[in-house]
mmCIF file of C-alpha atoms and ligand atoms in Angstrom:
data_model
loop_
_atom_site.group_PDB
_atom_site.id
_atom_site.type_symbol
_atom_site.label_atom_id
_atom_site.label_comp_id
_atom_site.label_asym_id
_atom_site.label_seq_id
_atom_site.Cartn_x
_atom_site.Cartn_y
_atom_site.Cartn_z
ATOM 1 C CA MET A 490 17.067 5.681 21.123
ATOM 2 C CA ALA A 491 13.966 3.784 22.092
ATOM 3 C CA GLY A 492 10.508 3.133 20.818
ATOM 4 C CA VAL A 493 8.750 3.708 17.541
ATOM 5 C CA LEU A 494 7.759 6.850 15.625
ATOM 6 C CA VAL A 495 4.880 6.505 13.138
ATOM 7 C CA CYS A 496 4.609 9.154 10.383
ATOM 8 C CA VAL A 497 0.923 10.028 10.106
ATOM 9 C CA GLU A 498 -0.836 10.210 6.742
ATOM 10 C CA GLN A 499 -4.349 11.592 6.538
ATOM 11 C CA VAL A 500 -7.291 11.466 4.158
ATOM 12 C CA GLY A 501 -9.825 14.283 4.500
ATOM 13 C CA GLY A 502 -8.837 15.048 8.097
ATOM 14 C CA LYS A 503 -8.975 11.400 9.196
ATOM 15 C CA ILE A 504 -5.962 9.191 9.888
ATOM 16 C CA ALA A 505 -5.352 7.049 6.782
ATOM 17 C CA ALA A 506 -5.793 3.270 6.864
ATOM 18 C CA ILE A 507 -2.046 2.659 6.422
ATOM 19 C CA THR A 508 -1.292 4.801 9.495
ATOM 20 C CA ARG A 509 -3.914 2.897 11.498
ATOM 21 C CA GLU A 510 -2.096 -0.298 10.506
ATOM 22 C CA LEU A 511 1.265 1.162 11.519
ATOM 23 C CA LEU A 512 -0.056 2.388 14.875
ATOM 24 C CA GLY A 513 -1.352 -1.122 15.590
ATOM 25 C CA LYS A 514 1.895 -2.824 14.579
ATOM 26 C CA GLY A 515 3.939 0.018 16.101
ATOM 27 C CA ARG A 516 2.347 -0.570 19.513
ATOM 28 C CA ALA A 517 3.558 -4.190 19.581
ATOM 29 C CA LEU A 518 7.016 -3.215 18.260
ATOM 30 C CA ALA A 519 7.396 -0.367 20.783
ATOM 31 C CA ASP A 520 6.492 -2.748 23.602
ATOM 32 C CA ALA A 521 9.074 -5.246 22.299
ATOM 33 C CA LEU A 522 11.694 -2.471 22.162
ATOM 34 C CA GLY A 523 10.756 -1.277 25.644
ATOM 35 C CA GLY A 524 10.006 2.268 24.488
ATOM 36 C CA PRO A 525 7.050 4.537 23.751
ATOM 37 C CA LEU A 526 4.903 4.658 20.632
ATOM 38 C CA ALA A 527 5.070 8.156 19.153
ATOM 39 C CA ALA A 528 3.366 9.665 16.111
ATOM 40 C CA ALA A 529 4.494 12.540 13.865
ATOM 41 C CA VAL A 530 1.885 14.910 12.440
ATOM 42 C CA VAL A 531 3.262 17.320 9.832
ATOM 43 C CA GLY A 532 1.314 19.811 7.725
ATOM 44 C CA SER A 533 0.002 23.353 7.471
ATOM 45 C CA GLU A 534 -2.612 22.487 10.106
ATOM 46 C CA ALA A 535 -2.976 19.481 12.369
ATOM 47 C CA GLY A 536 -6.758 19.501 12.828
ATOM 48 C CA ASP A 537 -7.814 16.657 15.096
ATOM 49 C CA LEU A 538 -5.110 14.240 13.908
ATOM 50 C CA ALA A 539 -3.088 14.270 17.138
ATOM 51 C CA ASN A 540 -6.134 13.282 19.245
ATOM 52 C CA GLN A 541 -7.011 10.572 16.739
ATOM 53 C CA ALA A 542 -3.441 9.203 16.937
ATOM 54 C CA VAL A 543 -3.648 9.081 20.751
ATOM 55 C CA ALA A 544 -6.970 7.223 20.586
ATOM 56 C CA LEU A 545 -5.293 4.756 18.204
ATOM 57 C CA GLY A 546 -2.484 3.992 20.643
ATOM 58 C CA ALA A 547 0.182 6.739 20.407
ATOM 59 C CA ASP A 548 1.720 7.693 23.760
ATOM 60 C CA THR A 549 3.129 10.969 22.433
ATOM 61 C CA VAL A 550 2.233 12.900 19.291
ATOM 62 C CA TYR A 551 4.727 15.422 17.940
ATOM 63 C CA VAL A 552 3.163 18.102 15.748
ATOM 64 C CA VAL A 553 4.892 20.464 13.304
ATOM 65 C CA THR A 554 2.616 22.955 11.578
ATOM 66 C CA ASP A 555 3.845 25.588 9.166
ATOM 67 C CA ALA A 556 2.429 27.330 6.104
ATOM 68 C CA ALA A 557 5.399 25.949 4.126
ATOM 69 C CA LEU A 558 4.018 22.442 4.751
ATOM 70 C CA ALA A 559 0.679 23.029 3.000
ATOM 71 C CA THR A 560 1.822 20.851 0.094
ATOM 72 C CA TYR A 561 4.234 17.933 0.282
ATOM 73 C CA THR A 562 7.834 18.779 -0.543
ATOM 74 C CA THR A 563 10.758 16.497 0.230
ATOM 75 C CA ASP A 564 12.876 19.134 1.914
ATOM 76 C CA GLY A 565 10.018 20.640 3.977
ATOM 77 C CA TYR A 566 8.594 17.362 5.265
ATOM 78 C CA VAL A 567 11.990 15.780 5.916
ATOM 79 C CA ALA A 568 13.166 18.875 7.843
ATOM 80 C CA ALA A 569 10.015 18.711 10.000
ATOM 81 C CA ALA A 570 10.342 14.958 10.591
ATOM 82 C CA LYS A 571 14.021 15.313 11.415
ATOM 83 C CA ALA A 572 13.176 17.905 14.088
ATOM 84 C CA ILE A 573 10.619 15.485 15.537
ATOM 85 C CA ALA A 574 13.072 12.568 15.458
ATOM 86 C CA ALA A 575 15.618 14.719 17.332
ATOM 87 C CA GLN A 576 13.109 14.990 20.198
ATOM 88 C CA ALA A 577 11.550 11.533 20.034
ATOM 89 C CA GLN A 578 14.859 9.670 19.516
ATOM 90 C CA PRO A 579 13.096 6.625 18.018
ATOM 91 C CA ALA A 580 14.818 3.315 17.373
ATOM 92 C CA LEU A 581 12.378 2.719 14.514
ATOM 93 C CA VAL A 582 10.549 5.136 12.190
ATOM 94 C CA LEU A 583 7.533 3.693 10.344
ATOM 95 C CA ALA A 584 5.751 5.103 7.301
ATOM 96 C CA GLY A 585 3.602 3.716 4.500
ATOM 97 C CA ALA A 586 5.241 2.570 1.267
ATOM 98 C CA SER A 587 3.220 4.990 -0.885
ATOM 99 C CA PHE A 588 4.775 6.841 -3.813
ATOM 100 C CA GLN A 589 5.190 9.997 -1.702
ATOM 101 C CA MET A 590 6.397 8.278 1.452
ATOM 102 C CA ARG A 591 9.055 6.348 -0.467
ATOM 103 C CA ASP A 592 10.510 9.683 -1.498
ATOM 104 C CA PHE A 593 10.165 11.007 2.053
ATOM 105 C CA GLY A 594 11.462 7.840 3.757
ATOM 106 C CA ALA A 595 14.584 7.551 1.640
ATOM 107 C CA ALA A 596 15.512 11.206 2.214
ATOM 108 C CA LEU A 597 14.764 10.985 5.948
ATOM 109 C CA ALA A 598 16.858 7.806 6.305
ATOM 110 C CA ALA A 599 19.779 9.529 4.578
ATOM 111 C CA ASP A 600 19.459 12.573 6.855
ATOM 112 C CA LEU A 601 19.219 10.437 10.014
ATOM 113 C CA ASN A 602 22.091 8.195 8.898
ATOM 114 C CA ALA A 603 19.588 5.379 9.344
ATOM 115 C CA GLY A 604 19.076 2.037 7.656
ATOM 116 C CA LEU A 605 16.122 1.827 5.260
ATOM 117 C CA ALA A 606 13.763 -0.972 4.242
ATOM 118 C CA ALA A 607 11.237 0.072 1.614
ATOM 119 C CA ASP A 608 8.099 -1.923 0.823
ATOM 120 C CA ALA A 609 8.228 -4.168 3.898
ATOM 121 C CA THR A 610 5.510 -6.750 4.492
ATOM 122 C CA ASP A 611 6.529 -7.595 8.059
ATOM 123 C CA ILE A 612 8.641 -6.101 10.849
ATOM 124 C CA THR A 613 9.946 -7.948 13.906
ATOM 125 C CA VAL A 614 11.958 -7.229 17.027
ATOM 126 C CA ALA A 615 13.964 -10.032 18.637
ATOM 127 C CA GLY A 616 16.421 -9.392 21.450
ATOM 128 C CA GLY A 617 16.253 -5.673 20.691
ATOM 129 C CA GLN A 618 17.229 -6.214 17.049
ATOM 130 C CA ILE A 619 14.882 -4.851 14.389
ATOM 131 C CA SER A 620 14.296 -6.821 11.181
ATOM 132 C CA ALA A 621 12.074 -6.140 8.175
ATOM 133 C CA VAL A 622 10.777 -8.633 5.639
ATOM 134 C CA ARG A 623 10.778 -7.385 2.077
ATOM 135 C CA PRO A 624 9.890 -9.198 -1.168
ATOM 136 C CA SER A 625 12.259 -8.598 -4.087
ATOM 137 C CA HIS A 626 12.851 -9.948 -7.618
ATOM 138 C CA GLY A 627 9.160 -9.740 -8.383
ATOM 139 C CA GLY A 628 8.162 -11.427 -5.136
ATOM 140 C CA ASN A 629 10.212 -14.559 -5.848
ATOM 141 C CA VAL A 630 12.790 -13.747 -3.200
ATOM 142 C CA ILE A 631 11.832 -12.819 0.354
ATOM 143 C CA ASN A 632 14.605 -10.921 2.131
ATOM 144 C CA THR A 633 14.897 -10.372 5.845
ATOM 145 C CA LEU A 634 16.853 -7.183 6.479
ATOM 146 C CA THR A 635 18.394 -6.783 9.913
ATOM 147 C CA PHE A 636 19.374 -3.324 11.073
ATOM 148 C CA ALA A 637 22.650 -2.475 12.729
ATOM 149 C CA ALA A 638 22.352 -1.565 16.404
ATOM 150 C CA GLY A 639 23.043 2.008 17.513
ATOM 151 C CA ARG A 640 21.377 3.702 14.537
ATOM 152 C CA PRO A 641 17.687 4.222 13.859
ATOM 153 C CA ALA A 642 15.862 2.157 11.273
ATOM 154 C CA VAL A 643 13.364 3.575 8.773
ATOM 155 C CA VAL A 644 10.838 1.041 7.481
ATOM 156 C CA LEU A 645 8.196 1.758 4.835
ATOM 157 C CA ALA A 646 5.426 -0.823 5.014
ATOM 158 C CA ARG A 647 3.222 -2.097 2.216
ATOM 159 C CA LYS A 648 -0.480 -1.389 2.689
ATOM 160 C CA GLN A 649 -2.703 -4.081 4.173
ATOM 161 C CA SER A 650 0.209 -5.895 5.787
ATOM 162 C CA PHE A 651 -1.099 -5.486 9.353
ATOM 163 C CA PRO A 652 -4.467 -5.260 11.123
ATOM 164 C CA GLU A 653 -5.591 -1.668 11.783
ATOM 165 C CA ALA A 654 -5.450 -0.294 15.351
ATOM 166 C CA THR A 655 -8.871 0.291 16.850
ATOM 167 C CA GLU A 656 -9.835 3.514 18.608
ATOM 168 C CA GLN A 657 -9.871 3.470 22.397
ATOM 169 C CA ALA A 658 -12.212 6.190 23.641
ATOM 170 C CA GLY A 659 -10.898 8.209 26.579
ATOM 171 C CA ARG A 660 -7.255 7.157 26.049
ATOM 172 C CA SER A 661 -4.823 9.908 27.064
ATOM 173 C CA GLY A 662 -1.439 10.835 25.648
ATOM 174 C CA SER A 663 0.898 13.770 25.375
ATOM 175 C CA ILE A 664 0.737 16.184 22.429
ATOM 176 C CA GLN A 665 3.850 18.273 21.847
ATOM 177 C CA ASN A 666 4.310 21.060 19.335
ATOM 178 C CA VAL A 667 7.712 21.135 17.654
ATOM 179 C CA ALA A 668 8.979 24.245 15.866
ATOM 180 C CA MET A 669 9.554 24.025 12.126
ATOM 181 C CA PRO A 670 13.332 24.341 11.638
ATOM 182 C CA ALA A 671 14.476 27.519 9.985
ATOM 183 C CA THR A 672 15.631 25.511 6.973
ATOM 184 C CA SER A 673 14.742 27.071 3.683
ATOM 185 C CA VAL A 674 12.233 24.978 1.760
ATOM 186 C CA ARG A 675 13.779 25.186 -1.673
ATOM 187 C CA THR A 676 11.038 23.339 -3.533
ATOM 188 C CA LYS A 677 8.098 25.437 -4.689
ATOM 189 C CA VAL A 678 4.908 23.646 -5.717
ATOM 190 C CA VAL A 679 3.415 25.794 -8.453
ATOM 191 C CA SER A 680 0.234 23.776 -8.992
ATOM 192 C CA VAL A 681 -1.176 20.331 -8.408
ATOM 193 C CA ALA A 682 -3.132 18.814 -11.267
ATOM 194 C CA PRO A 683 -4.979 15.617 -10.372
ATOM 195 C CA LYS A 684 -5.271 13.291 -13.315
ATOM 196 C CA SER A 685 -8.948 13.052 -14.195
ATOM 197 C CA GLY A 686 -10.438 9.578 -13.988
ATOM 198 C CA ALA A 687 -7.300 8.189 -12.349
ATOM 199 C CA VAL A 688 -7.767 4.800 -10.732
ATOM 200 C CA ASN A 689 -6.191 4.184 -7.384
ATOM 201 C CA LEU A 690 -5.532 0.462 -7.473
ATOM 202 C CA ALA A 691 -3.029 0.724 -4.624
ATOM 203 C CA ASP A 692 -5.768 1.854 -2.200
ATOM 204 C CA ALA A 693 -8.432 -0.645 -3.303
ATOM 205 C CA SER A 694 -9.239 -3.446 -0.866
ATOM 206 C CA VAL A 695 -10.808 -5.543 -3.639
ATOM 207 C CA ILE A 696 -9.519 -5.724 -7.237
ATOM 208 C CA VAL A 697 -10.980 -7.610 -10.188
ATOM 209 C CA SER A 698 -8.439 -7.980 -13.005
ATOM 210 C CA GLY A 699 -8.923 -9.240 -16.537
ATOM 211 C CA GLY A 700 -6.409 -10.728 -18.937
ATOM 212 C CA ARG A 701 -6.132 -11.850 -22.543
ATOM 213 C CA GLY A 702 -8.502 -14.735 -21.777
ATOM 214 C CA LEU A 703 -11.328 -12.186 -22.019
ATOM 215 C CA GLY A 704 -10.761 -12.292 -25.763
ATOM 216 C CA ASN A 705 -11.232 -8.657 -26.729
ATOM 217 C CA LYS A 706 -11.824 -5.153 -25.375
ATOM 218 C CA ASP A 707 -15.622 -5.295 -25.684
ATOM 219 C CA ASN A 708 -15.751 -8.538 -23.746
ATOM 220 C CA TYR A 709 -13.423 -7.108 -21.080
ATOM 221 C CA PHE A 710 -15.827 -4.199 -20.519
ATOM 222 C CA LYS A 711 -18.877 -6.477 -20.719
ATOM 223 C CA LEU A 712 -17.558 -8.794 -17.987
ATOM 224 C CA ILE A 713 -14.980 -7.096 -15.730
ATOM 225 C CA PRO A 714 -16.460 -3.716 -14.611
ATOM 226 C CA PRO A 715 -19.877 -5.272 -13.753
ATOM 227 C CA LEU A 716 -18.188 -7.897 -11.550
ATOM 228 C CA ALA A 717 -16.016 -5.172 -9.997
ATOM 229 C CA ALA A 718 -19.117 -3.031 -9.340
ATOM 230 C CA ALA A 719 -20.897 -5.960 -7.670
ATOM 231 C CA LEU A 720 -17.920 -6.376 -5.319
ATOM 232 C CA GLY A 721 -17.296 -2.639 -4.796
ATOM 233 C CA ALA A 722 -13.899 -3.250 -6.393
ATOM 234 C CA ALA A 723 -11.455 -1.398 -8.625
ATOM 235 C CA TYR A 724 -10.584 -3.118 -11.884
ATOM 236 C CA GLY A 725 -7.143 -3.992 -13.120
ATOM 237 C CA ALA A 726 -5.543 -5.766 -16.045
ATOM 238 C CA SER A 727 -2.591 -7.780 -17.202
ATOM 239 C CA ARG A 728 0.021 -6.143 -19.378
ATOM 240 C CA ALA A 729 -1.163 -8.134 -22.397
ATOM 241 C CA VAL A 730 -4.478 -6.312 -22.190
ATOM 242 C CA VAL A 731 -2.871 -2.919 -21.646
ATOM 243 C CA ASP A 732 -0.430 -3.461 -24.522
ATOM 244 C CA ASP A 733 -3.377 -4.321 -26.769
ATOM 245 C CA GLY A 734 -4.981 -0.989 -25.841
ATOM 246 C CA TRP A 735 -8.075 -2.390 -24.111
ATOM 247 C CA VAL A 736 -7.498 -0.316 -20.946
ATOM 248 C CA PRO A 737 -5.043 2.465 -20.036
ATOM 249 C CA TYR A 738 -1.721 1.715 -18.339
ATOM 250 C CA GLU A 739 -2.936 2.953 -14.937
ATOM 251 C CA HIS A 740 -4.938 -0.315 -14.652
ATOM 252 C CA GLN A 741 -1.898 -2.542 -15.172
ATOM 253 C CA VAL A 742 -0.891 -4.810 -12.304
ATOM 254 C CA GLY A 743 2.561 -6.342 -12.229
ATOM 255 C CA GLN A 744 6.278 -5.804 -12.383
ATOM 256 C CA THR A 745 6.002 -2.863 -14.761
ATOM 257 C CA GLY A 746 2.560 -1.798 -13.495
ATOM 258 C CA LYS A 747 1.140 -1.306 -10.011
ATOM 259 C CA THR A 748 2.091 -3.422 -7.000
ATOM 260 C CA VAL A 749 -1.106 -4.153 -5.112
ATOM 261 C CA SER A 750 -1.916 -6.068 -1.959
ATOM 262 C CA PRO A 751 -5.706 -6.016 -1.578
ATOM 263 C CA LYS A 752 -7.786 -8.168 0.726
ATOM 264 C CA LEU A 753 -9.206 -9.892 -2.351
ATOM 265 C CA TYR A 754 -7.745 -10.146 -5.878
ATOM 266 C CA VAL A 755 -9.856 -11.819 -8.570
ATOM 267 C CA ALA A 756 -7.806 -12.805 -11.648
ATOM 268 C CA CYS A 757 -9.979 -13.576 -14.682
ATOM 269 C CA GLY A 758 -8.418 -15.070 -17.808
ATOM 270 C CA ILE A 759 -4.918 -14.242 -16.601
ATOM 271 C CA SER A 760 -2.228 -16.900 -17.011
ATOM 272 C CA GLY A 761 -0.160 -15.841 -14.001
ATOM 273 C CA ALA A 762 3.122 -14.935 -15.673
ATOM 274 C CA ILE A 763 5.865 -14.189 -13.172
ATOM 275 C CA GLN A 764 5.735 -10.491 -14.039
ATOM 276 C CA HIS A 765 2.012 -10.348 -13.221
ATOM 277 C CA LEU A 766 2.477 -12.286 -9.972
ATOM 278 C CA ALA A 767 5.153 -9.768 -8.963
ATOM 279 C CA GLY A 768 2.439 -7.150 -8.580
ATOM 280 C CA MET A 769 -0.256 -9.114 -6.755
ATOM 281 C CA ARG A 770 1.012 -12.263 -5.073
ATOM 282 C CA THR A 771 0.946 -10.695 -1.581
ATOM 283 C CA SER A 772 -2.842 -10.154 -1.853
ATOM 284 C CA ARG A 773 -4.565 -11.662 1.187
ATOM 285 C CA SER A 774 -6.943 -13.880 -0.864
ATOM 286 C CA ILE A 775 -6.592 -14.648 -4.552
ATOM 287 C CA VAL A 776 -9.425 -16.068 -6.655
ATOM 288 C CA ALA A 777 -8.357 -17.295 -10.107
ATOM 289 C CA ILE A 778 -10.706 -18.125 -12.964
ATOM 290 C CA ASN A 779 -9.034 -19.754 -15.952
ATOM 291 C CA LYS A 780 -10.036 -22.452 -18.423
ATOM 292 C CA ASP A 781 -6.579 -24.078 -18.276
ATOM 293 C CA PRO A 782 -6.221 -26.187 -15.100
ATOM 294 C CA ASP A 783 -2.424 -25.953 -15.435
ATOM 295 C CA ALA A 784 -2.323 -22.133 -15.610
ATOM 296 C CA PRO A 785 0.428 -20.845 -13.237
ATOM 297 C CA ILE A 786 -2.047 -18.449 -11.573
ATOM 298 C CA PHE A 787 -3.542 -21.466 -9.768
ATOM 299 C CA ARG A 788 -0.221 -21.972 -7.927
ATOM 300 C CA VAL A 789 -0.736 -18.724 -5.988
ATOM 301 C CA ALA A 790 -4.548 -18.835 -5.837
ATOM 302 C CA THR A 791 -6.419 -19.260 -2.563
ATOM 303 C CA TYR A 792 -9.459 -20.405 -4.569
ATOM 304 C CA GLY A 793 -9.271 -21.613 -8.158
ATOM 305 C CA LEU A 794 -12.115 -22.045 -10.598
ATOM 306 C CA VAL A 795 -11.414 -23.919 -13.854
ATOM 307 C CA GLY A 796 -13.896 -22.572 -16.363
ATOM 308 C CA ASP A 797 -14.663 -20.245 -19.227
ATOM 309 C CA VAL A 798 -14.859 -16.579 -18.147
ATOM 310 C CA ASN A 799 -17.744 -16.096 -20.592
ATOM 311 C CA GLU A 800 -19.831 -18.577 -18.598
ATOM 312 C CA VAL A 801 -18.503 -18.031 -15.070
ATOM 313 C CA LEU A 802 -18.323 -14.242 -14.807
ATOM 314 C CA PRO A 803 -21.961 -13.393 -15.711
ATOM 315 C CA LEU A 804 -23.187 -16.035 -13.232
ATOM 316 C CA LEU A 805 -20.818 -14.800 -10.523
ATOM 317 C CA THR A 806 -21.844 -11.163 -11.078
ATOM 318 C CA GLU A 807 -25.533 -12.051 -10.984
ATOM 319 C CA GLN A 808 -25.160 -14.072 -7.759
ATOM 320 C CA LEU A 809 -23.067 -11.389 -6.051
ATOM 321 C CA LYS A 810 -25.546 -8.672 -7.027
ATOM 322 C CA ALA A 811 -28.392 -10.753 -5.608
ATOM 323 C CA ARG A 812 -26.536 -11.517 -2.368
ATOM 324 C CA LEU A 813 -24.683 -8.242 -1.743
ATOM 325 C CA GLY A 814 -27.408 -5.983 -3.110
HETATM 326 P P1 FAD B 511 -1.864 -14.789 -21.490
HETATM 327 O O1 FAD B 511 -0.544 -15.187 -20.975
HETATM 328 O O2 FAD B 511 -2.113 -14.898 -22.951
HETATM 329 O O3 FAD B 511 -2.936 -15.682 -20.695
HETATM 330 C C1 FAD B 511 -4.300 -15.715 -20.961
HETATM 331 C C2 FAD B 511 -4.903 -16.747 -20.042
HETATM 332 O O4 FAD B 511 -6.300 -16.741 -20.213
HETATM 333 C C3 FAD B 511 -4.414 -18.156 -20.271
HETATM 334 O O5 FAD B 511 -3.969 -18.733 -19.041
HETATM 335 C C4 FAD B 511 -5.627 -18.900 -20.804
HETATM 336 O O6 FAD B 511 -5.704 -20.244 -20.352
HETATM 337 C C5 FAD B 511 -6.751 -18.102 -20.218
HETATM 338 N N1 FAD B 511 -7.979 -18.121 -21.022
HETATM 339 C C6 FAD B 511 -8.106 -18.009 -22.370
HETATM 340 N N2 FAD B 511 -9.409 -18.021 -22.721
HETATM 341 C C7 FAD B 511 -10.104 -18.148 -21.571
HETATM 342 C C8 FAD B 511 -11.490 -18.226 -21.277
HETATM 343 N N3 FAD B 511 -12.428 -18.120 -22.242
HETATM 344 N N4 FAD B 511 -11.876 -18.381 -19.992
HETATM 345 C C9 FAD B 511 -10.943 -18.483 -18.974
HETATM 346 N N5 FAD B 511 -9.620 -18.410 -19.202
HETATM 347 C C10 FAD B 511 -9.212 -18.239 -20.475
HETATM 348 N N6 FAD B 511 2.514 -8.732 -17.332
HETATM 349 C C11 FAD B 511 1.670 -8.180 -16.436
HETATM 350 O O7 FAD B 511 0.513 -8.610 -16.301
HETATM 351 N N7 FAD B 511 2.078 -7.107 -15.694
HETATM 352 C C12 FAD B 511 3.312 -6.574 -15.788
HETATM 353 O O8 FAD B 511 3.607 -5.587 -15.105
HETATM 354 C C13 FAD B 511 4.223 -7.151 -16.700
HETATM 355 N N8 FAD B 511 5.481 -6.675 -16.837
HETATM 356 C C14 FAD B 511 6.336 -7.314 -17.693
HETATM 357 C C15 FAD B 511 7.674 -6.887 -17.759
HETATM 358 C C16 FAD B 511 8.557 -7.517 -18.600
HETATM 359 C C17 FAD B 511 9.987 -7.051 -18.647
HETATM 360 C C18 FAD B 511 8.111 -8.590 -19.399
HETATM 361 C C19 FAD B 511 9.069 -9.305 -20.321
HETATM 362 C C20 FAD B 511 6.809 -9.012 -19.362
HETATM 363 C C21 FAD B 511 5.895 -8.379 -18.519
HETATM 364 N N9 FAD B 511 4.571 -8.785 -18.438
HETATM 365 C C22 FAD B 511 3.754 -8.234 -17.494
HETATM 366 C C23 FAD B 511 4.004 -9.717 -19.420
HETATM 367 C C24 FAD B 511 3.856 -11.137 -18.912
HETATM 368 O O9 FAD B 511 5.036 -11.850 -19.145
HETATM 369 C C25 FAD B 511 2.689 -11.850 -19.647
HETATM 370 O O10 FAD B 511 2.930 -11.805 -21.021
HETATM 371 C C26 FAD B 511 1.316 -11.257 -19.366
HETATM 372 O O11 FAD B 511 1.121 -11.105 -17.976
HETATM 373 C C27 FAD B 511 0.263 -12.186 -19.941
HETATM 374 O O12 FAD B 511 -0.990 -11.621 -19.776
HETATM 375 P P2 FAD B 511 -2.268 -12.547 -19.715
HETATM 376 O O13 FAD B 511 -2.148 -13.502 -18.576
HETATM 377 O O14 FAD B 511 -3.458 -11.660 -19.743
HETATM 378 O O15 FAD B 511 -2.242 -13.309 -21.111
#
């Protein structure tokens, strides 16, 4: 076993941002392990993904295409990835910590008899030993998991934990087709029904969230979506707001809502209860606006503004609109 295998995710035929992050981090980890950086492309068709992965740093791309892989199923995708792992013999398998990849990663780790770290925010190699950093207990405990030698490790990384790899034009690598194992794919996807109007907070690089300090639903909608629009952001909420029926549950950030890690998180009228922090404290920059200077949110904030949301937010929105167009 040597090197790193990155499981490729795609969006509209392009390598997804999380995979670009993993290829960047994977390159450094593969070098530290003294092995190659490989990528796994699995689906009904591969399109241009293998070439894109090479340009982003993969030495070898293993491709499994099969009609049975048109839609994600645990058994189909794990069987394909297992066949790739048998050829690549990686010491470390990396994938994103998305809803789907958590299902995939856990099943793959079980099949490979590998150790698993889900939701990692950092991965290191020291003296050939692989470790993953993973927040737990709502982000209040940071665990470092060290993998036993002699078995592969599967690590699912939280989005926006690493810088994205940049494309290197003219880079060459090997692309190898791997046959889909003759395993029966027992799962049958009958239909896929996207939820209309669903918000994808997990993918947003900027989030503006509102809490009970907004006062009421009308005020939330008067102040939060315009600020979010000015920043090109998605908008979220504390549980207090969701429980009061101001916005649907899919906007909730926190222990019992979404875990997000955007580049910028703007918390407006949110106290910063531990359960809210659990879902957003790993954001790269946190801006907190609260009229109480002792609000706990200020303890995790990169920038804090003590003030009334009713005064601050319209001014902020107006200034951002003027400056960002
Ligand atoms: P509050 O705590 O009421 O805070 C409102 C804040 O607004 C205050 O800090 C106040 O100073 C400020 N404010 C008031 N007026 C203004 C103004 N005009 N201008 C500026 N600031 C103002 N919570 C979550 O968010 N997500 C979760 O996933 C979650 N899961 C939970 C799970 C469990 C098991 C439990 C027990 C609780 C959970 N909670 C969760 C609830 C959490 O404990 C808090 O009750 C909740 O986060 C509080 O929401 P809030 O900050 O909007 O409201």
